[in-house]
N, CA and C of each residue as an Amber inpcrd file, in Angstrom:
protein
   438
 -62.7570000 -36.4470000  73.4180000 -63.4270000 -37.0410000  72.4940000
 -62.5450000 -36.7110000  71.2720000 -62.7280000 -38.0940000  70.4530000
 -61.5760000 -38.2020000  69.5210000 -61.6350000 -37.2160000  68.3800000
 -60.8380000 -36.8220000  67.7740000 -61.4140000 -36.2950000  66.6830000
 -62.2760000 -36.2900000  65.6870000 -62.0110000 -37.7930000  65.0050000
 -62.4960000 -39.2460000  63.9450000 -64.3650000 -38.7820000  64.3950000
 -64.4490000 -39.7410000  66.1920000 -65.3220000 -39.9010000  66.9330000
 -66.0690000 -38.6250000  66.3790000 -65.3270000 -37.2730000  66.8420000
 -66.2350000 -35.5800000  66.5850000 -67.0620000 -35.0470000  65.3330000
 -65.8720000 -35.8550000  64.3150000 -66.5640000 -35.7470000  62.8220000
 -67.5240000 -36.2800000  62.4570000 -67.8910000 -37.7230000  62.6150000
 -68.9320000 -38.3300000  62.6500000 -69.8820000 -37.8590000  63.4390000
 -70.1180000 -37.2990000  64.6630000 -71.0900000 -36.9570000  65.5130000
 -71.3160000 -35.4890000  64.8450000 -70.5390000 -34.7370000  63.5630000
 -70.6240000 -33.5390000  63.5140000 -71.4260000 -34.3570000  61.9940000
 -70.8290000 -35.1560000  61.2990000 -71.5800000 -35.2330000  60.1330000
 -72.9180000 -35.8510000  60.4060000 -73.1680000 -36.5310000  61.2180000
 -74.4470000 -37.1460000  61.2630000 -75.7500000 -35.7300000  62.3160000
 -74.9630000 -34.7420000  62.1220000 -75.7250000 -33.9280000  63.1720000
 -76.2280000 -32.9710000  61.5830000 -75.2580000 -32.7570000  60.6580000
 -75.6910000 -31.9690000  59.3240000 -76.3470000 -32.6270000  58.4930000
 -76.2450000 -34.0200000  58.5580000 -77.0690000 -35.0850000  57.7990000
 -78.6380000 -35.0440000  58.2520000 -78.6360000 -34.7910000  59.8120000
 -80.0030000 -34.9430000  60.1560000 -81.1050000 -33.7050000  59.9590000
 -79.7190000 -32.3050000  59.9230000 -80.0080000 -31.0960000  59.4460000
 -80.7760000 -30.7770000  58.2490000 -80.0850000 -31.4170000  57.1190000
 -80.0400000 -30.8360000  56.3460000 -81.2660000 -31.8760000  55.6280000
 -81.3190000 -33.3150000  55.7220000 -82.7370000 -34.0900000  55.7490000
 -84.2510000 -33.4710000  55.9240000 -83.9460000 -32.9000000  57.8620000
 -85.2150000 -31.7560000  57.8090000 -85.7160000 -31.2310000  57.6130000
 -84.8900000 -30.0240000  56.8430000 -84.4580000 -29.0900000  56.0820000
 -85.2000000 -29.5090000  54.4300000 -84.9050000 -30.4640000  54.1910000
 -85.1450000 -30.7050000  52.1900000 -86.4500000 -31.1040000  52.6130000
 -87.2680000 -32.1670000  53.4840000 -88.1130000 -32.7320000  53.6390000
 -89.4810000 -31.7180000  54.1090000 -88.9810000 -30.7870000  54.9270000
 -90.1340000 -29.8730000  54.7350000 -89.9120000 -28.7310000  54.0480000
 -88.9010000 -28.5280000  53.4120000 -88.9530000 -27.5440000  52.1730000
 -88.1890000 -27.6420000  50.9520000 -88.3220000 -28.6180000  51.0640000
 -87.2310000 -29.5920000  49.5490000 -85.8080000 -28.4700000  48.8800000
 -85.3060000 -28.0160000  50.0860000 -84.3480000 -27.2920000  49.8980000
 -83.8550000 -27.5640000  51.2510000 -82.2970000 -27.0750000  51.0300000
 -81.7170000 -26.7070000  52.2240000 -81.2890000 -25.3020000  52.4300000
 -80.9230000 -24.7220000  53.8420000 -80.4680000 -23.9680000  53.8310000
 -78.6690000 -23.2660000  53.2870000 -78.2950000 -22.3830000  53.0250000
 -77.2500000 -21.9620000  52.6220000 -75.7460000 -22.3020000  53.5440000
 -77.2970000 -21.0350000  54.4530000 -76.3760000 -21.1070000  56.2840000
 -75.6690000 -22.7190000  56.7430000 -76.7920000 -23.8130000  56.3050000
 -76.8460000 -25.0170000  56.9560000 -75.2260000 -25.7220000  56.3170000
 -74.9600000 -25.4820000  55.1610000 -73.6910000 -25.7700000  54.1950000
 -72.4650000 -24.9990000  54.6380000 -73.0190000 -23.9750000  54.7480000
 -71.5910000 -22.4470000  55.3680000 -70.9890000 -23.4570000  56.8850000
 -72.1810000 -23.7510000  57.7330000 -71.4700000 -23.6170000  58.7970000
 -71.0770000 -25.3350000  58.8460000 -71.6400000 -25.8120000  58.5650000
 -70.7060000 -27.5790000  58.6590000 -69.8820000 -27.5760000  57.7040000
 -69.6130000 -26.5560000  56.6980000 -68.3820000 -27.0260000  55.6290000
 -67.4410000 -26.5620000  56.1900000 -67.5280000 -25.4840000  56.7340000
 -66.2210000 -24.7580000  57.9040000 -65.9850000 -26.0870000  59.0520000
 -66.7400000 -26.0590000  59.9660000 -66.7720000 -27.3340000  61.0300000
 -65.7790000 -28.0220000  60.6290000 -66.4940000 -28.6580000  59.4410000
 -65.8160000 -30.3380000  58.4570000 -63.8550000 -29.9750000  57.9480000
 -64.2790000 -28.3650000  57.3590000 -62.5330000 -28.1850000  57.5690000
 -61.5920000 -27.9800000  58.1050000 -62.0770000 -27.5430000  59.1450000
 -61.9010000 -27.6050000  60.6750000 -61.1290000 -29.0930000  61.2380000
 -61.9040000 -29.7370000  61.0900000 -62.1940000 -31.3500000  61.8270000
 -61.0240000 -31.8400000  60.6210000 -60.8800000 -31.7010000  59.1670000
 -60.2010000 -32.4450000  58.3300000 -58.6750000 -31.7830000  58.9410000
 -59.0330000 -30.4280000  59.0570000 -56.6370000 -30.0200000  58.9580000
 -56.5220000 -30.7440000  60.0620000 -57.8560000 -30.7200000  61.3680000
 -56.9040000 -31.4740000  62.1550000 -57.0340000 -33.0620000  62.6690000
 -57.7100000 -33.5190000  61.8070000 -57.7120000 -34.9500000  61.5630000
 -56.4940000 -35.1580000  61.2620000 -56.2710000 -35.2590000  60.2610000
 -55.2890000 -35.5420000  58.9850000 -54.4210000 -34.5430000  58.2120000
 -53.2480000 -35.0280000  57.8840000 -52.2320000 -33.7280000  57.3050000
 -53.1650000 -34.0320000  56.1630000 -53.5380000 -32.6640000  55.6580000
 -54.1170000 -32.2170000  54.2880000 -53.3760000 -32.7560000  53.2710000
 -53.8310000 -33.5340000  51.9610000 -53.1560000 -34.1680000  51.2110000
 -53.9420000 -33.9580000  49.7630000 -53.8300000 -32.3230000  49.1410000
 -54.0560000 -32.0840000  47.7370000 -55.0240000 -33.3460000  47.0610000
 -54.0830000 -33.8310000  46.9070000 -55.0140000 -35.0340000  45.9950000
 -56.2680000 -35.3790000  46.5040000 -55.6600000 -36.1470000  47.2340000
 -56.8770000 -37.2480000  48.2700000 -58.1780000 -35.8290000  49.0780000
 -57.9260000 -34.9190000  49.2860000 -59.1710000 -33.6760000  49.4760000
 -60.2360000 -33.5360000  48.3870000 -59.1290000 -33.0750000  47.4410000
 -59.5240000 -33.2450000  45.4080000 -60.4860000 -34.2850000  45.1580000
 -60.1910000 -35.8520000  45.0970000 -60.6880000 -36.7200000  44.7350000
 -62.1690000 -36.4880000  45.5980000 -61.7170000 -35.9670000  46.9360000
 -63.5800000 -36.1540000  47.6480000 -64.5620000 -35.0590000  47.0900000
 -64.2440000 -34.0540000  46.9030000 -64.9640000 -33.1970000  45.8060000
 -65.6960000 -33.8110000  44.6650000 -65.0890000 -35.0250000  44.2650000
 -65.1110000 -34.8740000  42.8090000 -66.8540000 -35.4790000  42.5310000
 -66.9810000 -36.1870000  43.4770000 -68.5600000 -36.5420000  43.1150000
 -69.8050000 -35.4360000  43.3660000 -68.9850000 -34.3790000  44.5820000
 -69.7100000 -33.1880000  44.6340000 -69.7400000 -32.1280000  43.6230000
 -68.7730000 -32.3560000  42.9360000 -68.5790000 -31.1940000  41.9570000
 -69.0880000 -32.2010000  40.7140000 -68.9780000 -33.2930000  40.7530000
 -70.1220000 -34.2230000  39.2230000 -71.5240000 -33.8470000  39.4330000
 -71.5320000 -33.5490000  40.3010000 -73.3520000 -33.4200000  40.6820000
 -73.4590000 -32.1130000  40.1320000 -72.5610000 -30.9720000  40.8930000
 -73.2500000 -29.9840000  40.4500000 -73.0490000 -29.9030000  39.2760000
 -72.1080000 -30.0480000  38.4060000 -72.7970000 -29.7020000  36.8810000
 -73.7260000 -30.1120000  36.0630000 -73.7750000 -31.4590000  36.8250000
 -75.3350000 -32.5060000  36.2410000 -76.5040000 -31.2220000  36.9430000
 -76.3190000 -30.9300000  37.4860000 -77.3120000 -30.0660000  38.1640000
 -77.6710000 -28.6540000  37.4480000 -76.2260000 -28.5740000  37.0900000
 -76.6340000 -27.2790000  36.1670000 -77.0740000 -27.4380000  34.7460000
 -76.3430000 -28.5780000  33.5520000 -76.6020000 -29.3640000  32.5290000
 -78.3750000 -29.4940000  32.4660000 -79.0750000 -30.3190000  33.6920000
 -80.1260000 -31.0160000  33.8530000 -81.2920000 -29.5780000  34.5420000
 -80.8810000 -27.8990000  34.4950000 -81.7960000 -26.9800000  34.7480000
 -82.4190000 -27.0280000  35.5510000 -81.6720000 -28.0310000  36.6260000
 -82.0720000 -27.7240000  37.8410000 -82.4700000 -29.1800000  37.9970000
 -83.3160000 -30.2850000  37.2590000 -83.7420000 -31.4860000  37.8560000
 -83.4160000 -32.1290000  38.7790000 -82.0870000 -31.9660000  38.7290000
 -80.9840000 -32.5190000  39.8880000 -80.8920000 -31.4230000  40.5820000
 -80.7990000 -31.1300000  41.9910000 -81.1850000 -30.1250000  43.0660000
 -79.3500000 -29.5330000  43.2740000 -79.3070000 -28.5400000  43.0780000
 -78.6600000 -27.5350000  44.0600000 -77.9800000 -28.2380000  45.1830000
 -78.6350000 -27.9880000  45.5980000 -78.8700000 -28.3500000  47.1630000
 -78.0420000 -30.0620000  47.3740000 -78.6050000 -31.0930000  46.3560000
 -77.7170000 -32.3910000  46.8220000 -76.3400000 -32.4980000  46.3540000
 -75.6990000 -31.8010000  46.1380000 -74.4620000 -31.5590000  45.3490000
 -73.4980000 -30.8410000  46.4300000 -74.9110000 -29.5390000  47.0710000
 -73.4800000 -29.0540000  48.0260000 -73.4510000 -29.4740000  49.3050000
 -74.6410000 -30.7140000  49.3310000 -74.8070000 -32.0260000  50.2540000
 -73.3650000 -32.5690000  50.2750000 -73.0860000 -33.5740000  49.4560000
 -71.4020000 -34.0900000  48.4430000 -70.5120000 -33.1020000  48.9250000
 -70.8700000 -32.0160000  48.6780000 -69.2520000 -31.2580000  48.6900000
 -68.9560000 -30.9590000  49.9610000 -70.3170000 -30.4850000  51.0130000
 -69.6140000 -30.6220000  52.3790000 -69.4980000 -31.7400000  53.0300000
 -69.9750000 -32.7380000  52.2080000 -69.6840000 -34.0990000  53.1280000
 -68.2680000 -34.6580000  52.9520000 -67.4670000 -34.4030000  51.8880000
 -66.2210000 -34.6780000  51.5280000 -65.4090000 -34.3430000  52.7040000
 -65.5750000 -33.3650000  53.7530000 -64.8130000 -32.8120000  54.7160000
 -64.8150000 -33.6400000  55.7580000 -65.8740000 -35.0230000  55.6860000
 -65.7170000 -36.0840000  56.9870000 -65.9020000 -37.0990000  56.7030000
 -66.1140000 -37.1700000  54.8210000 -66.4660000 -38.8460000  54.7510000
 -65.0850000 -38.6940000  53.4450000 -65.0210000 -40.3560000  52.9940000
 -63.6250000 -40.4390000  52.4330000 -64.3170000 -40.6340000  50.9380000
 -63.5100000 -40.7900000  50.1410000 -64.0990000 -40.9180000  49.0120000
 -65.5150000 -42.6390000  48.5580000 -64.7000000 -43.6810000  49.3640000
 -65.7160000 -44.4560000  48.9490000 -66.4220000 -44.7060000  49.9700000
 -66.7950000 -43.8130000  50.9390000 -67.8910000 -43.9000000  51.8550000
 -68.9130000 -42.9060000  51.1560000 -68.4800000 -41.4960000  50.0490000
 -69.0470000 -41.0940000  49.6880000 -69.5460000 -41.7100000  48.3610000
 -69.3700000 -42.8360000  47.8850000 -69.8510000 -43.5340000  47.1630000
 -70.3830000 -44.5340000  47.5300000 -70.5540000 -44.8840000  48.4500000
 -71.8180000 -45.6100000  49.3700000 -72.7160000 -45.0150000  49.9930000
 -72.3280000 -44.1100000  50.2800000 -74.1180000 -43.0250000  50.6290000
 -74.4720000 -42.3790000  49.0500000 -73.8230000 -42.1180000  48.5140000
 -74.5040000 -41.7830000  46.9500000 -75.3370000 -43.0440000  46.5730000
 -74.7710000 -44.3990000  46.8060000 -75.1620000 -45.6430000  46.3760000
 -76.5540000 -45.8130000  46.9110000 -76.2810000 -46.1010000  47.7530000
 -77.0920000 -46.1960000  49.1080000 -78.5990000 -45.1590000  49.4000000
 -78.5790000 -43.9040000  48.9210000 -79.3460000 -43.3530000  48.7700000
 -80.0120000 -43.4570000  47.5100000 -79.5610000 -43.6430000  46.4090000
 -80.1600000 -44.0550000  44.9610000 -81.0700000 -44.7910000  44.9690000
 -80.7580000 -45.7820000  45.9180000 -81.0830000 -46.8010000  46.2420000
 -82.3520000 -46.9300000  46.7920000 -82.7400000 -46.1900000  47.8750000
 -83.4160000 -45.9400000  49.0070000 -84.8450000 -45.1540000  47.9750000
 -84.0750000 -44.0890000  47.1900000 -84.7950000 -43.1280000  46.5230000
 -85.4610000 -43.7180000  45.2960000 -84.6000000 -44.7780000  44.7200000
 -85.4150000 -45.4120000  43.8610000 -86.4510000 -46.4730000  44.4520000
 -86.6060000 -46.5240000  45.1410000 -87.5910000 -47.3480000  46.4390000
 -88.8210000 -46.7420000  46.3250000 -88.1880000 -45.5340000  46.9970000
 -89.3160000 -44.7040000  47.2270000 -90.0320000 -43.7710000  45.7170000
 -89.7610000 -44.2560000  45.0030000 -90.1550000 -43.0940000  43.7430000
 -91.2220000 -44.5480000  43.5700000 -90.5010000 -45.8570000  43.1600000
 -91.8340000 -46.7990000  43.1870000 -92.6780000 -47.0590000  43.5860000
 -92.9320000 -47.2320000  45.0380000 -93.8780000 -46.9720000  45.6360000
 -94.7810000 -46.2800000  45.7140000 -94.0180000 -44.6960000  45.5520000
 -95.0860000 -43.7470000  45.0620000 -95.3920000 -43.8070000  43.5030000
 -95.1840000 -44.3350000  42.7920000 -95.5710000 -44.5780000  41.6850000
 -97.1370000 -45.6950000  41.8920000 -96.9590000 -46.3390000  42.1220000
 -97.4070000 -47.5430000  42.7320000 -98.6010000 -47.3740000  43.0110000
 -98.8730000 -45.9990000  44.6300000 -99.8530000 -45.6580000  45.1500000
-100.7030000 -44.8490000  44.6010000 -99.8730000 -43.8540000  43.5430000
-100.3660000 -42.9570000  41.9930000-101.4060000 -43.6090000  41.6720000
-100.6320000 -44.6850000  40.6300000-101.6770000 -45.3590000  39.9110000
-102.6230000 -46.2090000  40.6350000-102.6730000 -47.2180000  41.6270000
-104.1120000 -47.4030000  42.4690000-104.9530000 -46.1030000  43.0600000
-104.5310000 -45.1080000  42.6770000-105.6140000 -44.2150000  42.9200000
-106.0360000 -43.2040000  42.0850000-105.0520000 -43.8410000  40.8590000
-105.4010000 -42.7970000  39.8580000-104.6760000 -41.5210000  39.6110000
-104.1450000 -40.9120000  40.1470000-103.3170000 -40.0380000  40.7610000
-101.7830000 -39.6250000  39.2490000-102.0500000 -38.9810000  38.8640000
-100.2600000 -38.8410000  37.8000000 -99.8000000 -38.5320000  38.6240000
 -98.3280000 -39.0780000  38.7450000 -97.5360000 -39.0330000  39.8660000
 -95.5510000 -38.3590000  39.7180000 -95.9310000 -38.1970000  38.2440000
 -95.2590000 -38.0840000  37.5870000 -93.9330000 -36.7720000  37.5270000
 -94.8810000 -35.7690000  38.4730000 -94.3500000 -34.5710000  38.3180000
 -94.5960000 -34.3900000  40.2010000 -94.1260000 -35.3320000  41.0480000
 -94.1600000 -35.5810000  42.5800000 -91.9870000 -35.2620000  42.3550000
 -92.1270000 -34.9010000  43.4000000 -90.2780000 -34.8600000  44.0590000
 -90.2920000 -35.0450000  45.2150000 -89.0590000 -36.2280000  45.4040000
 -88.4180000 -36.3720000  46.0290000 -87.2540000 -36.0870000  46.7250000
 -87.5540000 -35.7200000  48.1320000 -86.0340000 -34.7090000  48.7030000
 -85.4040000 -36.1230000  48.8240000 -84.0040000 -35.8870000  47.8600000
 -83.1800000 -36.7130000  47.3340000 -81.8500000 -36.9620000  49.1430000
 -81.5890000 -35.9560000  49.4690000 -81.5370000 -35.8600000  50.8980000
 -82.2220000 -36.6740000  52.1230000 -83.1760000 -37.0080000  51.9080000
 -83.8130000 -37.2870000  53.2620000 -83.2550000 -39.1250000  52.9230000
 -82.9230000 -39.6710000  51.6070000 -82.9010000 -40.2830000  51.5510000
 -81.1730000 -41.0490000  51.5320000 -80.6100000 -40.2850000  52.1270000
 -78.9580000 -40.3250000  51.9980000 -78.7780000 -40.5340000  53.4170000
 -80.1960000 -40.6200000  54.1140000 -79.8820000 -40.2120000  55.9730000
 -79.7490000 -41.7180000  56.4950000 -80.2700000 -42.2530000  56.2250000
 -79.8070000 -44.0160000  56.8090000 -78.2990000 -44.6060000  56.2490000
 -78.3690000 -44.1390000  55.1060000 -76.4980000 -44.4070000  54.7500000
 -75.4980000 -43.7640000  55.6570000 -75.9900000 -42.7490000  55.4660000
 -75.4510000 -42.0010000  56.4500000 -74.7930000 -42.2370000  58.1430000
 -75.9380000 -43.1280000  58.3280000 -76.3630000 -43.6050000  59.9020000
 -75.0520000 -44.5420000  59.6970000 -75.3520000 -45.6500000  58.7690000
 -74.8140000 -46.3960000  58.5930000 -73.3810000 -46.8640000  58.6720000
 -72.9870000 -45.7050000  57.5570000 -71.7500000 -45.5150000  57.5210000
 -70.5370000 -44.9330000  58.7840000 -71.4360000 -43.7350000  59.5260000
 -70.9670000 -43.2960000  61.1780000 -71.3450000 -44.3310000  62.3220000
 -72.1490000 -45.6150000  62.3660000 -72.3850000 -46.5770000  63.1160000
 -71.0690000 -47.5000000  63.4030000 -70.9830000 -47.8630000  61.4600000
 -69.8160000 -48.8120000  61.8190000 -68.8730000 -48.7340000  62.0970000
């Protein structure tokens, strides 16, 4: 199996495991991030020569989300930021942005559906939480399968 195919496979396993955990618990185990982060780092080293600039650029989306998570008092989950930091080992910067944009699009659609359903039932849905990592799974599949 070639290194790029292995990286895509392990990223999909990571994306699936994180989505299941986020859906069940609204959190993701730190162990998941450590295992797949380490595996991603090894594959990153094997796959290409490490260019510090490119690697740092890949971490920018995750670091930005981490700062926003801290500034928002946790409204944006730390797990979401750690997801993008881990994904940086597997994906290029442009793929991370597509992943984020696709996740935002799906999450926004889910939020609108929840608000509409709640409105029809006369329920207040403003405090409901949406597991964002679950919304990242379809774009992750598309990125890895194309």
